[in-house]
Coordinates of C-alpha atoms in Angstrom, one line a residue:
X1 CA 127.1 72.5 -172.3
X2 CA 125.4 73.9 -169.2
X3 CA 127.5 73.7 -166.1
X4 CA 126.1 73.1 -162.6
X5 CA 126.3 75.9 -160.1
X6 CA 128.8 75.4 -157.3
X7 CA 127.3 77.9 -155.0
X8 CA 127.3 76.5 -151.4
X9 CA 124.3 76.6 -149.1
X10 CA 125.0 76.2 -145.5
X11 CA 122.7 75.2 -142.6
X12 CA 125.1 75.8 -139.6
X13 CA 122.7 74.8 -136.8
X14 CA 119.9 72.7 -138.5
X15 CA 121.6 69.4 -137.6
X16 CA 124.0 68.1 -135.0
X17 CA 126.8 69.2 -137.4
X18 CA 126.8 72.0 -140.0
X19 CA 125.2 70.9 -143.2
X20 CA 126.6 72.0 -146.6
X21 CA 124.6 71.7 -149.8
X22 CA 126.4 72.0 -153.2
X23 CA 125.0 71.4 -156.7
X24 CA 128.2 70.1 -158.3
X25 CA 127.5 66.6 -159.6
X26 CA 127.2 67.0 -163.4
X27 CA 126.6 63.3 -164.0
X28 CA 123.7 63.1 -161.6
X29 CA 120.0 63.0 -162.6
X30 CA 116.7 63.1 -160.8
X31 CA 115.0 61.0 -163.6
X32 CA 117.2 57.9 -163.3
X33 CA 114.3 55.5 -163.9
X34 CA 113.2 57.1 -167.1
X35 CA 115.0 54.5 -169.2
X36 CA 111.7 52.6 -168.9
X37 CA 110.1 55.2 -171.2
X38 CA 112.6 54.5 -173.9
X39 CA 112.0 50.8 -173.5
X40 CA 108.2 51.3 -174.0
X41 CA 108.8 53.6 -176.9
X42 CA 111.0 51.1 -178.7
X43 CA 108.4 48.4 -178.3
X44 CA 105.6 50.7 -179.6
X45 CA 107.6 52.6 -182.2
X46 CA 105.5 55.6 -181.2
X47 CA 108.0 58.6 -181.5
X48 CA 109.5 57.2 -184.7
X49 CA 106.0 56.8 -186.2
X50 CA 105.0 60.3 -185.1
X51 CA 108.2 61.9 -186.5
X52 CA 107.7 60.2 -189.9
X53 CA 104.4 61.9 -190.3
X54 CA 105.9 65.4 -190.0
X55 CA 107.5 67.3 -192.9
X56 CA 110.8 69.0 -192.1
X57 CA 111.3 72.2 -194.2
X58 CA 114.8 72.9 -192.7
X59 CA 118.0 72.6 -194.7
X60 CA 119.5 69.2 -193.7
X61 CA 123.0 70.4 -193.4
X62 CA 121.9 73.0 -190.7
X63 CA 119.8 70.6 -188.6
X64 CA 121.2 70.0 -185.1
X65 CA 118.1 68.5 -183.5
X66 CA 116.0 66.2 -185.6
X67 CA 112.2 66.2 -185.5
X68 CA 112.3 62.8 -183.8
X69 CA 114.7 64.1 -181.1
X70 CA 112.5 67.1 -180.4
X71 CA 109.4 65.0 -180.2
X72 CA 111.1 62.6 -177.8
X73 CA 112.5 65.5 -175.7
X74 CA 109.0 66.9 -175.3
X75 CA 107.1 63.7 -174.8
X76 CA 109.6 62.1 -172.4
X77 CA 109.8 65.4 -170.6
X78 CA 106.0 65.5 -170.1
X79 CA 106.1 62.0 -168.8
X80 CA 108.7 63.1 -166.2
X81 CA 106.7 66.2 -165.2
X82 CA 108.3 68.8 -167.5
X83 CA 105.2 70.0 -169.2
X84 CA 106.3 73.3 -170.9
X85 CA 109.2 74.1 -173.2
X86 CA 110.6 76.3 -170.4
X87 CA 110.6 73.3 -168.1
X88 CA 112.2 70.9 -170.7
X89 CA 115.0 73.5 -171.5
X90 CA 116.1 73.4 -167.9
X91 CA 117.0 69.7 -168.3
X92 CA 119.0 70.2 -171.5
X93 CA 122.2 68.9 -169.9
X94 CA 120.6 66.1 -167.8
X95 CA 122.6 63.0 -168.6
X96 CA 119.5 60.7 -168.5
X97 CA 117.5 62.8 -170.9
X98 CA 120.5 62.9 -173.3
X99 CA 120.7 59.1 -173.1
X100 CA 117.0 58.9 -173.9
X101 CA 117.8 60.6 -177.2
X102 CA 120.7 58.3 -177.9
X103 CA 123.2 61.0 -177.1
X104 CA 126.3 60.5 -175.1
X105 CA 125.3 61.4 -171.5
X106 CA 128.7 62.9 -170.7
X107 CA 130.1 64.5 -173.9
X108 CA 127.0 64.7 -176.0
X109 CA 125.5 68.0 -177.0
X110 CA 122.7 69.5 -174.9
X111 CA 119.1 69.0 -175.9
X112 CA 117.1 71.6 -177.8
X113 CA 116.7 75.0 -176.2
X114 CA 113.4 76.7 -175.4
X115 CA 113.5 78.9 -178.6
X116 CA 114.2 75.9 -180.8
X117 CA 111.3 74.0 -179.2
X118 CA 109.1 77.0 -179.6
X119 CA 109.9 77.3 -183.3
X120 CA 109.2 73.5 -183.7
X121 CA 105.8 73.9 -182.1
X122 CA 104.8 77.0 -184.2
X123 CA 106.1 75.8 -187.5
X124 CA 103.6 72.9 -187.8
X125 CA 101.0 73.0 -190.6
X126 CA 97.5 71.8 -190.3
X127 CA 98.2 68.8 -192.6
X128 CA 101.2 67.9 -190.3
X129 CA 98.9 67.8 -187.3
X130 CA 96.3 65.7 -189.1
X131 CA 98.9 63.2 -190.0
X132 CA 100.3 63.3 -186.5
X133 CA 96.8 62.5 -185.1
X134 CA 96.4 59.6 -187.5
X135 CA 99.8 58.2 -186.6
X136 CA 98.9 58.4 -182.9
X137 CA 95.7 56.4 -183.4
X138 CA 97.3 54.0 -185.7
X139 CA 100.1 53.2 -183.3
X140 CA 97.7 52.6 -180.4
X141 CA 95.4 50.4 -182.4
X142 CA 98.3 48.3 -183.7
X143 CA 99.8 47.9 -180.3
X144 CA 96.5 46.5 -178.9
X145 CA 96.1 44.2 -181.9
X146 CA 99.5 42.8 -181.2
X147 CA 98.5 42.4 -177.5
X148 CA 95.1 40.9 -178.0
X149 CA 95.3 39.2 -181.4
X150 CA 92.6 39.4 -184.1
X151 CA 90.2 36.9 -182.5
X152 CA 90.6 37.5 -178.8
X153 CA 89.1 40.9 -178.9
X154 CA 85.3 40.5 -179.0
X155 CA 84.3 44.1 -178.2
X156 CA 85.8 47.6 -178.7
X157 CA 84.0 50.4 -177.0
X158 CA 84.7 53.9 -178.3
X159 CA 84.0 56.9 -176.1
X160 CA 84.2 60.5 -177.3
X161 CA 84.2 63.2 -174.6
X162 CA 84.7 67.0 -174.9
X163 CA 86.3 68.8 -171.9
X164 CA 87.0 72.4 -171.1
X165 CA 90.6 73.7 -171.1
X166 CA 90.7 77.2 -169.5
X167 CA 93.2 79.6 -171.0
X168 CA 94.8 82.7 -169.4
X169 CA 96.0 84.6 -172.4
X170 CA 94.9 85.6 -175.9
X171 CA 95.2 82.3 -177.7
X172 CA 93.6 82.0 -181.1
X173 CA 90.1 80.8 -181.0
X174 CA 90.0 80.6 -177.2
X175 CA 86.5 81.9 -176.6
X176 CA 84.2 82.6 -173.6
X177 CA 82.0 79.6 -172.8
X178 CA 79.0 80.4 -170.7
X179 CA 78.5 76.8 -169.5
X180 CA 82.0 76.6 -168.0
X181 CA 82.1 80.4 -167.2
X182 CA 85.6 80.8 -168.6
X183 CA 87.7 81.6 -171.6
X184 CA 88.7 78.2 -172.9
X185 CA 89.3 75.6 -175.6
X186 CA 87.0 72.6 -175.9
X187 CA 89.2 69.7 -177.0
X188 CA 87.6 66.4 -178.0
X189 CA 89.2 63.2 -176.7
X190 CA 88.5 59.7 -177.9
X191 CA 89.1 56.6 -175.8
X192 CA 88.9 52.9 -176.6
X193 CA 88.1 50.1 -174.2
X194 CA 88.9 46.5 -175.2
X195 CA 86.5 43.7 -174.1
X196 CA 85.7 44.2 -170.4
X197 CA 89.0 45.7 -169.4
X198 CA 88.9 48.6 -166.9
X199 CA 91.3 51.0 -168.6
X200 CA 90.3 53.3 -171.5
X201 CA 93.1 53.9 -173.9
X202 CA 93.5 57.3 -175.6
X203 CA 93.2 57.3 -179.3
X204 CA 92.8 60.9 -180.4
X205 CA 92.8 64.4 -179.1
X206 CA 91.4 67.2 -181.3
X207 CA 91.5 70.9 -180.3
X208 CA 88.4 72.9 -180.9
X209 CA 87.3 76.6 -180.2
X210 CA 85.9 77.5 -176.9
X211 CA 82.3 77.7 -178.0
X212 CA 82.3 74.6 -180.3
X213 CA 79.1 72.5 -180.2
X214 CA 79.7 68.9 -179.2
X215 CA 78.9 67.7 -182.7
X216 CA 81.7 69.8 -184.3
X217 CA 84.3 67.5 -185.6
X218 CA 82.5 64.4 -184.1
X219 CA 81.5 62.8 -187.4
X220 CA 84.9 63.3 -189.0
X221 CA 86.7 61.9 -186.0
X222 CA 84.4 58.8 -186.0
X223 CA 85.0 58.4 -189.7
X224 CA 88.7 58.2 -189.0
X225 CA 88.6 55.9 -186.0
X226 CA 85.8 53.4 -186.7
X227 CA 87.2 52.0 -190.0
X228 CA 90.6 51.7 -188.5
X229 CA 89.2 49.8 -185.5
X230 CA 87.1 47.5 -187.7
X231 CA 90.2 46.7 -189.9
X232 CA 92.3 45.8 -186.9
X233 CA 89.6 43.8 -185.0
X234 CA 87.4 42.3 -187.8
X235 CA 85.7 39.8 -185.4
X236 CA 84.9 42.4 -182.7
X237 CA 81.7 44.3 -182.1
X238 CA 82.3 48.0 -182.2
X239 CA 80.2 50.1 -179.7
X240 CA 80.1 53.9 -179.6
X241 CA 79.1 55.9 -176.5
X242 CA 78.5 59.6 -176.7
X243 CA 77.3 62.1 -174.1
X244 CA 74.4 64.5 -174.5
X245 CA 74.7 67.0 -177.3
X246 CA 75.9 64.5 -179.9
X247 CA 72.4 63.3 -181.0
X248 CA 72.4 65.3 -184.2
X249 CA 71.5 63.9 -187.6
X250 CA 74.9 63.8 -189.2
X251 CA 76.3 61.7 -186.3
X252 CA 73.3 59.4 -185.9
X253 CA 73.0 58.9 -189.6
X254 CA 76.7 57.9 -189.9
X255 CA 76.4 55.5 -187.0
X256 CA 73.3 53.9 -188.4
X257 CA 75.2 53.1 -191.6
X258 CA 78.2 51.4 -190.0
X259 CA 76.6 48.2 -188.6
X260 CA 77.8 49.0 -185.1
X261 CA 76.2 49.5 -181.7
X262 CA 75.7 53.0 -180.3
X263 CA 74.4 54.8 -177.2
X264 CA 74.0 58.5 -177.4
X265 CA 72.8 60.7 -174.6
X266 CA 69.9 63.1 -175.4
X267 CA 68.6 66.3 -173.8
X268 CA 65.1 66.6 -172.5
X269 CA 62.3 68.1 -174.4
X270 CA 58.6 68.4 -173.9
X271 CA 57.7 65.5 -176.2
X272 CA 60.1 63.1 -174.5
X273 CA 59.0 64.2 -171.1
X274 CA 55.4 63.6 -172.0
X275 CA 56.2 60.1 -173.2
X276 CA 58.0 59.3 -169.9
X277 CA 55.5 61.0 -167.6
X278 CA 54.0 57.8 -166.3
X279 CA 57.4 56.5 -165.3
X280 CA 58.3 59.8 -163.7
X281 CA 55.2 59.5 -161.6
X282 CA 56.0 55.9 -160.8
X283 CA 59.5 56.8 -159.6
X284 CA 58.0 59.5 -157.3
X285 CA 55.6 57.0 -155.9
X286 CA 58.4 54.5 -155.2
X287 CA 60.5 57.2 -153.6
X288 CA 57.6 58.1 -151.3
X289 CA 57.1 54.5 -150.2
X290 CA 60.7 53.3 -150.0
X291 CA 62.2 56.6 -148.8
X292 CA 65.1 56.2 -151.2
X293 CA 65.9 56.5 -154.8
X294 CA 64.3 53.8 -157.0
X295 CA 65.1 54.1 -160.7
X296 CA 62.3 53.3 -163.2
X297 CA 63.3 52.4 -166.8
X298 CA 61.2 52.7 -169.9
X299 CA 61.5 53.2 -173.7
X300 CA 59.8 54.8 -176.7
X301 CA 60.3 55.3 -180.4
X302 CA 60.9 58.9 -181.2
X303 CA 61.9 61.1 -184.1
X304 CA 63.1 64.6 -183.7
X305 CA 62.2 67.1 -186.3
X306 CA 65.6 67.0 -187.8
X307 CA 65.7 63.2 -188.0
X308 CA 64.6 61.3 -191.1
X309 CA 63.4 58.2 -189.1
X310 CA 62.3 57.1 -185.7
X311 CA 64.9 55.7 -183.3
X312 CA 64.7 53.8 -180.0
X313 CA 65.0 56.1 -177.0
X314 CA 65.3 54.6 -173.5
X315 CA 64.9 56.6 -170.3
X316 CA 65.6 56.4 -166.6
X317 CA 63.4 58.2 -164.2
X318 CA 64.2 58.6 -160.5
X319 CA 64.0 61.0 -157.6
X320 CA 67.3 62.1 -156.3
X321 CA 67.6 63.1 -152.7
X322 CA 70.9 64.8 -152.0
X323 CA 71.9 65.9 -148.5
X324 CA 70.9 69.5 -147.8
X325 CA 68.7 69.8 -150.9
X326 CA 65.1 69.1 -151.7
X327 CA 64.3 65.8 -153.6
X328 CA 64.1 66.4 -157.3
X329 CA 63.2 64.4 -160.4
X330 CA 66.1 63.2 -162.5
X331 CA 65.1 62.1 -166.0
X332 CA 67.7 60.9 -168.5
X333 CA 67.4 59.8 -172.1
X334 CA 69.6 57.7 -174.4
X335 CA 69.1 57.0 -178.1
X336 CA 70.4 53.6 -179.1
X337 CA 70.1 50.8 -181.6
X338 CA 70.8 48.0 -179.1
X339 CA 68.2 45.4 -178.5
X340 CA 68.8 45.0 -174.8
X341 CA 66.4 46.0 -172.0
X342 CA 66.3 49.7 -171.1
X343 CA 68.1 49.0 -167.7
X344 CA 70.9 47.0 -169.4
X345 CA 71.3 49.8 -172.0
X346 CA 71.6 52.5 -169.4
X347 CA 74.0 50.5 -167.3
X348 CA 76.3 50.2 -170.3
X349 CA 75.9 53.9 -171.1
X350 CA 76.7 55.1 -167.6
X351 CA 80.1 53.3 -167.6
X352 CA 81.3 55.9 -170.1
X353 CA 81.8 58.2 -167.1
X354 CA 85.1 56.4 -166.4
X355 CA 86.7 58.4 -169.1
X356 CA 86.5 61.4 -166.8
X357 CA 89.2 59.7 -164.7
X358 CA 91.5 59.5 -167.7
X359 CA 90.8 63.2 -168.4
X360 CA 91.7 64.1 -164.9
X361 CA 95.0 62.3 -165.4
X362 CA 95.7 64.1 -168.5
X363 CA 94.9 67.5 -167.1
X364 CA 96.4 67.1 -163.6
X365 CA 99.5 64.9 -164.3
X366 CA 100.4 65.3 -168.0
X367 CA 99.7 69.0 -168.5
X368 CA 97.0 68.7 -171.0
X369 CA 96.1 72.3 -170.1
X370 CA 99.4 73.9 -171.0
X371 CA 98.1 75.3 -174.2
X372 CA 99.8 78.6 -173.8
X373 CA 101.0 79.2 -177.4
X374 CA 99.3 82.0 -179.3
X375 CA 98.7 80.0 -182.4
X376 CA 95.8 77.5 -182.5
X377 CA 97.8 74.9 -184.5
X378 CA 100.7 75.2 -182.1
X379 CA 98.3 74.4 -179.3
X380 CA 96.9 71.4 -181.2
X381 CA 100.5 70.1 -181.3
X382 CA 100.8 70.6 -177.6
X383 CA 97.6 68.7 -177.1
X384 CA 98.9 65.8 -179.2
X385 CA 102.2 65.8 -177.3
X386 CA 100.4 65.3 -174.0
X387 CA 98.3 62.6 -175.6
X388 CA 101.4 60.8 -176.8
X389 CA 102.9 61.0 -173.3
X390 CA 99.7 59.5 -171.9
X391 CA 99.9 56.7 -174.4
X392 CA 103.4 55.9 -173.2
X393 CA 102.3 55.9 -169.6
X394 CA 99.2 53.8 -170.2
X395 CA 101.4 51.3 -172.2
X396 CA 103.9 51.2 -169.4
X397 CA 101.3 50.1 -166.8
X398 CA 99.8 47.5 -169.1
X399 CA 102.5 45.0 -168.1
X400 CA 102.6 46.0 -164.5
X401 CA 99.9 43.7 -163.1
X402 CA 102.4 41.5 -161.3
X403 CA 104.1 44.6 -159.9
X404 CA 100.9 45.9 -158.3
X405 CA 100.8 49.0 -160.5
X406 CA 98.2 47.9 -163.2
X407 CA 95.8 50.5 -161.9
X408 CA 98.3 53.1 -160.8
X409 CA 97.7 56.7 -161.7
X410 CA 100.3 58.6 -163.8
X411 CA 101.6 60.4 -160.8
X412 CA 102.2 57.2 -158.9
X413 CA 104.1 55.7 -161.9
X414 CA 106.2 58.8 -162.1
X415 CA 107.0 58.8 -158.4
X416 CA 107.9 55.2 -158.1
X417 CA 109.4 54.4 -161.5
X418 CA 110.8 57.5 -163.1
X419 CA 111.8 60.1 -160.4
X420 CA 114.8 58.2 -159.0
X421 CA 118.0 59.9 -158.1
X422 CA 121.0 58.4 -160.0
X423 CA 124.4 58.9 -161.6
X424 CA 125.2 58.0 -165.2
X425 CA 128.7 56.8 -166.0
X426 CA 130.3 55.5 -169.2
X427 CA 132.9 52.9 -169.9
X428 CA 134.4 51.7 -173.1
X429 CA 131.7 48.9 -173.4
X430 CA 128.6 50.3 -171.7
X431 CA 126.7 53.0 -169.9
X432 CA 126.0 52.4 -166.2
X433 CA 123.1 54.0 -164.4
X434 CA 123.7 54.0 -160.6
X435 CA 120.3 54.5 -158.9
X436 CA 119.7 55.3 -155.3
X437 CA 120.1 52.2 -153.2
X438 CA 117.5 53.5 -150.7
X439 CA 114.8 54.0 -153.4
X440 CA 111.6 52.6 -151.7
X441 CA 110.3 51.0 -154.8
X442 CA 113.5 49.6 -156.3
X443 CA 112.0 46.1 -156.5
X444 CA 109.0 47.4 -158.5
X445 CA 111.3 49.2 -160.9
X446 CA 113.3 46.0 -161.5
X447 CA 110.2 44.0 -162.2
X448 CA 108.9 46.7 -164.5
X449 CA 112.2 46.7 -166.4
X450 CA 112.0 42.9 -166.8
X451 CA 108.4 43.2 -168.0
X452 CA 109.6 45.6 -170.8
X453 CA 112.5 43.5 -172.0
X454 CA 115.4 44.0 -169.6
X455 CA 117.7 41.0 -169.3
X456 CA 118.2 39.3 -166.0
X457 CA 121.9 39.0 -165.1

């Protein structure tokens, strides 16, 4: 067991009396509120389901840390702000993190070390990671089916979005991308929105090489997610929104055969620009008269050379006047099978930009970018661990509307509900977690605990 250092730090003149600081409280924790994570995980069954999808090649008699324990250690650690194996290893003796793994917080063995966690990450096979991704999506979809019921859900909107993940080493398949001007990976993230809710729930995260075209892996990911969504919500309309670059034959042909709605961004070309020329001129005329941007919408039937049929393409033409820049034409195209007006179609399509906020949370607050293993598949596992942590945090805030945290960012949830100083004690009958009485959001924590099944004394 790791023992706390007892070296004394003295500030002799900082306050009215000398101040002495000693790190000597072995039963103290800085993550006293993290018991909420275990409550959420128990309701979802997330870590157990993920662990069941992994094969364990180790000899059972020599196993000290189970796969489920190591998954929980990493996922709970990411939720609490410990994104790397080096970070998690530093809290191996933390009583709260022991308790989260069902270990005795006082006498239980420490959590897995950094070398053990590194072996765990690097021993995963491709088939393990495929099953892990399936288990993640399955758990999220089932949780929302329980929440919404089969008939209450009328619409499921699926958004796929690639994002750059810069690297700073020699990771396998990290390549230089000229568009992002960096060596990077290009993971693909899938989000689902239910009915008209504002939050987009993460379903999948697939790591891809740094120069991967947007279409790489898209059709296969859609083939995994759409049938699962249809099975869980048989009475719901399924709608797919994709950014520019996805309008390739294999993706569009698959979407056409699924009896679903789709909106896919398209790049400009000379044929489409010629078709929309009159609306571009009209938008410029409206801008000259009104002195502000006036969007003009239109549509046409169009077939690219690689398509086997014509498809409806709507467009929005406008003149954008940004401060400090000359006014310029802004022409956008979206291919769709929806029968609504061009303006309605584009309004639905542009809402997909909300997924960027979820990606910012993943990158900035749940260490999506900590893909520092050398092996590609080890980094895919890290991507899925961050995704699983995000699923826990999103699920946590689903029940916090009455607490005023339904729209809170991950960092806010962590600060108010997880990062609480406390002391863990043990008696014959129970564990007692003593939290700081001066915690500013103690009432919110108590309400959150009740929302996730805590009994009221």
